[in-house]
Tab-separated table of C-alpha atoms in Angstrom:
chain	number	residue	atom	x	y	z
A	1	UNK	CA	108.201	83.858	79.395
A	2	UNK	CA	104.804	82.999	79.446
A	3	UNK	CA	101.509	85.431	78.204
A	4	UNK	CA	97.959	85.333	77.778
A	5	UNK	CA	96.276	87.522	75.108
A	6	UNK	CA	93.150	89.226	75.701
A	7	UNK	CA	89.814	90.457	73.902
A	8	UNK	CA	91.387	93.508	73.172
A	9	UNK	CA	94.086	92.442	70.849
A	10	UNK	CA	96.962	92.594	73.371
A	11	UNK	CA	99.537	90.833	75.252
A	12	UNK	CA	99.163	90.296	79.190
A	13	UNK	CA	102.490	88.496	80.666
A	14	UNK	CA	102.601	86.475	83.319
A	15	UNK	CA	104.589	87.699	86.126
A	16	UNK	CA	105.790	84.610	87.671
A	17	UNK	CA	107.100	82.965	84.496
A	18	UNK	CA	109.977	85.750	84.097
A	19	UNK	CA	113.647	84.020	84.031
A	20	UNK	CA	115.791	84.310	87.095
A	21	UNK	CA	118.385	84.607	84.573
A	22	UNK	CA	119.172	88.175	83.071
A	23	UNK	CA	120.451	87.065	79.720
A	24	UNK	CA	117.754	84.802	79.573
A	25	UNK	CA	114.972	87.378	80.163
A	26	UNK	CA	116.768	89.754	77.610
A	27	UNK	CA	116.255	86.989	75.036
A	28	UNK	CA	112.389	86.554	75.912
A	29	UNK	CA	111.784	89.934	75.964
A	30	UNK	CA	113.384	90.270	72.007
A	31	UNK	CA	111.571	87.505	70.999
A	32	UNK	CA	108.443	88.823	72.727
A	33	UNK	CA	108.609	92.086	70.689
A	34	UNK	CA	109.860	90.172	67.509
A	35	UNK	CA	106.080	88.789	68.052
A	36	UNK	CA	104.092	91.794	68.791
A	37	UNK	CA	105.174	93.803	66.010
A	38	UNK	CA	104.605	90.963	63.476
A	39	UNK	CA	101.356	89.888	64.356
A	40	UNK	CA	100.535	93.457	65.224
A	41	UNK	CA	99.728	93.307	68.709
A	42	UNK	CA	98.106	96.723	70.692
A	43	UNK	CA	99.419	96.793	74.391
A	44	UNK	CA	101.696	94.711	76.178
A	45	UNK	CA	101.226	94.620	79.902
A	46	UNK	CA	102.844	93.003	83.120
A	47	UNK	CA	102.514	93.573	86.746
A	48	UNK	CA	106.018	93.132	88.238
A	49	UNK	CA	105.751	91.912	91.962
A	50	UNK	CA	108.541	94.110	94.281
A	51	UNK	CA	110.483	90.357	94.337
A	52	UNK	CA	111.270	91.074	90.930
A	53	UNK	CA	112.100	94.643	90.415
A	54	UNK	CA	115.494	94.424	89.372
A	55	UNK	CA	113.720	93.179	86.323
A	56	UNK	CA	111.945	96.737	85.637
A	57	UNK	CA	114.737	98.119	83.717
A	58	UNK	CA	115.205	95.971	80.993
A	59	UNK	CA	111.114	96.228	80.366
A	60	UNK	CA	111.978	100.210	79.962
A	61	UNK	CA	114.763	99.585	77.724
A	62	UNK	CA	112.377	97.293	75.728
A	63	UNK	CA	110.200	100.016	75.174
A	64	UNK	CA	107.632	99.175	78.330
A	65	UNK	CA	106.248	102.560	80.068
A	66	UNK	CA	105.005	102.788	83.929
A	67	UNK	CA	101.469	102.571	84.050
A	68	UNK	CA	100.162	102.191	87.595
A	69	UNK	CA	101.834	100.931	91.013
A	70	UNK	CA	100.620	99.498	94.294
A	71	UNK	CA	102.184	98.806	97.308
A	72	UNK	CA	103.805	95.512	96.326
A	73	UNK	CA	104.087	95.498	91.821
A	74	UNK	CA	104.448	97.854	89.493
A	75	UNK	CA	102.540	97.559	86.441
A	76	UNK	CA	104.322	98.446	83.308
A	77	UNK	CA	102.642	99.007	79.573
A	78	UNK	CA	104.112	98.703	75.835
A	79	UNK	CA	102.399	100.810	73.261
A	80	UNK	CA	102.627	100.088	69.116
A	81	UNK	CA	103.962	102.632	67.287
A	82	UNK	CA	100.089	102.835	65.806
A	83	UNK	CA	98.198	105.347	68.264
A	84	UNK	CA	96.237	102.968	70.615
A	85	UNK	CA	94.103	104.308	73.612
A	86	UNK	CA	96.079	103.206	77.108
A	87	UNK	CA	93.482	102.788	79.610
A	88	UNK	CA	93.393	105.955	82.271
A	89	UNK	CA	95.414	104.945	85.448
A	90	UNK	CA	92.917	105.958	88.951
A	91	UNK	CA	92.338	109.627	88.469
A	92	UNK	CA	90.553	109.977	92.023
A	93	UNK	CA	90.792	109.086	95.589
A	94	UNK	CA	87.612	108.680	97.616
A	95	UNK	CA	86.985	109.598	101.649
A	96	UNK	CA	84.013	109.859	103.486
A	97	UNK	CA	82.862	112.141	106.142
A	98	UNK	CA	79.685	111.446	108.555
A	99	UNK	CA	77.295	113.326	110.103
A	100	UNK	CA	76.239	111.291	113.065
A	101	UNK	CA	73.091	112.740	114.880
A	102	UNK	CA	71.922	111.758	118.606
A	103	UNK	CA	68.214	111.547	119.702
A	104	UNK	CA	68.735	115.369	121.176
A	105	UNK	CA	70.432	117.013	117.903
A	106	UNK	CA	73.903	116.605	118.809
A	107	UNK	CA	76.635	115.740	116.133
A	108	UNK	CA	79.960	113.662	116.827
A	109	UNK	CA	82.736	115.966	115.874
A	110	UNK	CA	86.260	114.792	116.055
A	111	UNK	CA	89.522	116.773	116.763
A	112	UNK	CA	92.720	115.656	114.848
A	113	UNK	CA	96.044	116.078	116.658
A	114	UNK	CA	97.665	119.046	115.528
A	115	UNK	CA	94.325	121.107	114.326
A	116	UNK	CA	92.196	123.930	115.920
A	117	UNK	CA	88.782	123.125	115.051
A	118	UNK	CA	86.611	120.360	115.095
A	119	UNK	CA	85.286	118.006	112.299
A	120	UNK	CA	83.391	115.046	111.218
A	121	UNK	CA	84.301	112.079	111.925
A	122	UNK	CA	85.691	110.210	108.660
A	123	UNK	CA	88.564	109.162	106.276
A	124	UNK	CA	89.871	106.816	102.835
A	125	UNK	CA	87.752	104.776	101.654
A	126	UNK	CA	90.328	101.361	101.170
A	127	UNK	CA	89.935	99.827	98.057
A	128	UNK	CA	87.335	96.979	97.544
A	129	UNK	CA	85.455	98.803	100.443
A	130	UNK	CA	81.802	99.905	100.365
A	131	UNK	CA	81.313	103.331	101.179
A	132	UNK	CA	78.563	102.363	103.707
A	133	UNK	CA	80.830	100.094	105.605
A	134	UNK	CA	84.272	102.556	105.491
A	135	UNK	CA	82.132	105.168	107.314
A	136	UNK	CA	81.157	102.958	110.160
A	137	UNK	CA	84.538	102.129	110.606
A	138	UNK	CA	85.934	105.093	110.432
A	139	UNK	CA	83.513	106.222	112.897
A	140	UNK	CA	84.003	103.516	115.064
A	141	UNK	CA	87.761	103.481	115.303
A	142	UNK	CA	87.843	107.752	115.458
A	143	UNK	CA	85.097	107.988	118.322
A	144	UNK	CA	84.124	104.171	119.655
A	145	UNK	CA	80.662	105.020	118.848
A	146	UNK	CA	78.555	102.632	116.676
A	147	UNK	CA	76.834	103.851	114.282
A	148	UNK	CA	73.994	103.130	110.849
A	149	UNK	CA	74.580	104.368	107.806
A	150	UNK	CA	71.624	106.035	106.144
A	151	UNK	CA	72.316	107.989	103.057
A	152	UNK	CA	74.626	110.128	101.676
A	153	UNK	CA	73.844	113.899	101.763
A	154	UNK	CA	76.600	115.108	99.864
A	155	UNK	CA	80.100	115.027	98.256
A	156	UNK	CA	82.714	117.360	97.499
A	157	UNK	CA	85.278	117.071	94.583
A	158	UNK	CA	89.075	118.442	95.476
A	159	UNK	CA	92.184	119.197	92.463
A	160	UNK	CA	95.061	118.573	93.317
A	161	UNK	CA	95.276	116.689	96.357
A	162	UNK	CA	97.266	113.956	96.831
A	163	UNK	CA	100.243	112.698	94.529
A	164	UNK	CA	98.781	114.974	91.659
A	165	UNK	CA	95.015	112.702	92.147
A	166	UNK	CA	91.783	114.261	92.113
A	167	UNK	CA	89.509	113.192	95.742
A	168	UNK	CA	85.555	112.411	95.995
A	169	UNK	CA	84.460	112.935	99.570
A	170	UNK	CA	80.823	111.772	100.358
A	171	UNK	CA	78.736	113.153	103.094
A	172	UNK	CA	76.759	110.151	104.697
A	173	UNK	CA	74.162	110.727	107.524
A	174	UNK	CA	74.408	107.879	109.887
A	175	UNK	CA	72.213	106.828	112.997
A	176	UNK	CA	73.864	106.670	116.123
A	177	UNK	CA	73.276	103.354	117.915
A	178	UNK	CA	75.786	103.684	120.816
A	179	UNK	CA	76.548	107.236	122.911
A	180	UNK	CA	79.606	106.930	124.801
A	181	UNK	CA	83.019	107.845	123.518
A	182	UNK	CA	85.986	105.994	123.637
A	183	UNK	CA	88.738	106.316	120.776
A	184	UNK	CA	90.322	103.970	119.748
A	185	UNK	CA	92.448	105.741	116.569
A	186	UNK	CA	94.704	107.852	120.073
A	187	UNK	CA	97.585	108.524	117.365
A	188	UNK	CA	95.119	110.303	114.652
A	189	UNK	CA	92.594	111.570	116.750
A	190	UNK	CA	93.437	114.412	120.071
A	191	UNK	CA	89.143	114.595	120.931
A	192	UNK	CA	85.959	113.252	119.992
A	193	UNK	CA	82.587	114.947	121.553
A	194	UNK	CA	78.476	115.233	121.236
A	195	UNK	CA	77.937	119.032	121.108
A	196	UNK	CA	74.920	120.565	119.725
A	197	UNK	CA	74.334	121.052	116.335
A	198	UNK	CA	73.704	124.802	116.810
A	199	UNK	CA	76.742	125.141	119.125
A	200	UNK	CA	78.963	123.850	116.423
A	201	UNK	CA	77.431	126.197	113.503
A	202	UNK	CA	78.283	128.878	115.168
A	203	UNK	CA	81.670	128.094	116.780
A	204	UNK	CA	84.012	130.230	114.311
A	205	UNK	CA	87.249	127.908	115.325
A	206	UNK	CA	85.211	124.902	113.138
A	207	UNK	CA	86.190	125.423	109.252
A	208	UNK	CA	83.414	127.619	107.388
A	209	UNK	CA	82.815	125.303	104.797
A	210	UNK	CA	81.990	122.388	107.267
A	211	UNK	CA	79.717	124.146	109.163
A	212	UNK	CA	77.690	125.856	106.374
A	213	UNK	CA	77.577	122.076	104.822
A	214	UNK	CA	75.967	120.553	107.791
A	215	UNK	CA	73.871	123.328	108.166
A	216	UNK	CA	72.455	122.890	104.967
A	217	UNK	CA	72.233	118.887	104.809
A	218	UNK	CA	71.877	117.581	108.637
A	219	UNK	CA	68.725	116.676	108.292
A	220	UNK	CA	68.412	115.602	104.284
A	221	UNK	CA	66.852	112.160	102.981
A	222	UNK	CA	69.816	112.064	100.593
A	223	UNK	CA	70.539	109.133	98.881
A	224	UNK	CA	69.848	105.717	100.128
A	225	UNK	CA	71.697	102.302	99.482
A	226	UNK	CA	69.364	100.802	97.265
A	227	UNK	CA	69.452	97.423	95.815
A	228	UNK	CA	68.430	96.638	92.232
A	229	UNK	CA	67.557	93.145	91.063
A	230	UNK	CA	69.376	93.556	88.059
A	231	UNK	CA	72.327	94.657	89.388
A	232	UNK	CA	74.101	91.545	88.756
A	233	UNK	CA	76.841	89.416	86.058
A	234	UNK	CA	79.827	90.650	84.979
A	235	UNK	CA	78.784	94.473	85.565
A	236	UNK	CA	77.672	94.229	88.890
A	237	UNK	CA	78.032	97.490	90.801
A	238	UNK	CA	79.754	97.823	94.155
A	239	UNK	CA	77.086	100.314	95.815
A	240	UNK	CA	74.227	101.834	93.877
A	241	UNK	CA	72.387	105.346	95.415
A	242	UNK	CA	69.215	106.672	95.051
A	243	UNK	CA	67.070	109.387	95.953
A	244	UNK	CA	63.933	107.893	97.103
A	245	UNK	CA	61.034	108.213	94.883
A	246	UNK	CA	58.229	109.765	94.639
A	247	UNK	CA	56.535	106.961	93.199
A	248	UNK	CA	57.797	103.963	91.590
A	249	UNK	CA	57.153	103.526	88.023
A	250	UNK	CA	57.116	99.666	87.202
A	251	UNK	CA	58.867	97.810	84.763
């Protein structure tokens, strides 16, 4: 069994060099703690790919804790019996929602299959994706319509929601470059529609919340996409967002 340490005075194995051999991983996995409690190691870690799950047990019985899990591994951690901070597995999910505005104050509002009212058009945010570019799609694949992103207006905070996580959803107003509807998402979404801005607000079969939002936001600056020149090495951010200034005070 083969591991790398890292700056942090632990122990990160490498999945792939686990023995096909049961006894023989037993072994490793003795001598591997042997080591870490001589030369006073923090955490232990391993990602186990699904191929190798069967392996998953003997980690627990070696004192190895579930940490985190994606579709495909399951990442396991080993704690000292000194206290030693575990870092915090993803606490939130993030979705988007967008208010997309014609040239004649309409908004796009979606129906879902199986609700009453209408909505914005939105969803997840998949990982590694900008928030900027998972609202277009979304949009795109709930309604057909094209649409820029401009800023984001908004964002509510939800506890519990799924699986015991926390969810961010940001408000984005977006630019509508296309008009006509054609969905695309038929198994998610029953509708999609321009109706006017006022029509909606006062519909009372649209959720309360969603229409006192937009009332209040429609037509905000919010916060723009902005791009910083220092925004770069090892600490690079994603997305950064800005209100837009007043005036800019030089560096």
């Amino acid at each position: 069994m083969r591991f790398e340490l890292d700056r942090y005075n632990g122990v990160v194995i490498d999945p792939t060099s686990l023995p096909a051999d049961i006894n023989n991983l037993i072994i490793d996995l003795e001598e591997l703690i042997t080591y870490l409690i001589r030369q006073r190691k923090s955490l232990a870690w391993i990602s186990v790919p699904i191929a190798s799950a069967a392996s998953i047990p003997l980690f627990i019985n070696a004192g190895f804790t579930f940490h985190s899990c994606l579709r495909d591994e399951l990442t396991l951690v080993r704690q000292p019996e000194y206290p030693t901070f575990v870092p915090f597995v993803p606490t939130h999910t993030i979705g988007a929602g967008a208010i997309v505005l014609s040239d004649t104050n309409e908004i796009l509002v979606v129906k879902e299959r199986g609700s009453k009212g209408f909505k914005l058009p939105g969803g997840h945010v998949e990982a590694t994706e900008r928030i900027q570019d998972s609202i277009q799609r979304e949009v795109l694949e709930e309604t057909g319509i094209d649409a820029k992103f401009e800023s984001i207006v908004g964002f509510t905070s939800k506890h519990p929601y799924q699986f015991g996580k926390s969810n961010l959803h940001f408000i984005c107003q977006m630019r509508a470059l296309t008009h006509a509807i054609n969905i695309l998402d038929v198994d998610e979404i029953e509708d999609a529609k321009w109706i006017s801005l006022n029509a909606y607000i006062s519909d009372p079969t649209n959720s309360l919340s969603n229409r006192e939002m937009i009332s209040r936001v429609a037509f905000s600056s919010g916060l723009m996409a902005t791009d910083v020149s220092g925004n770069n090495g090892p600490h690079r951010k994603h997305e950064i967002f800005m209100a837009v200034p007043a005036v800019v005070a030089h560096l």
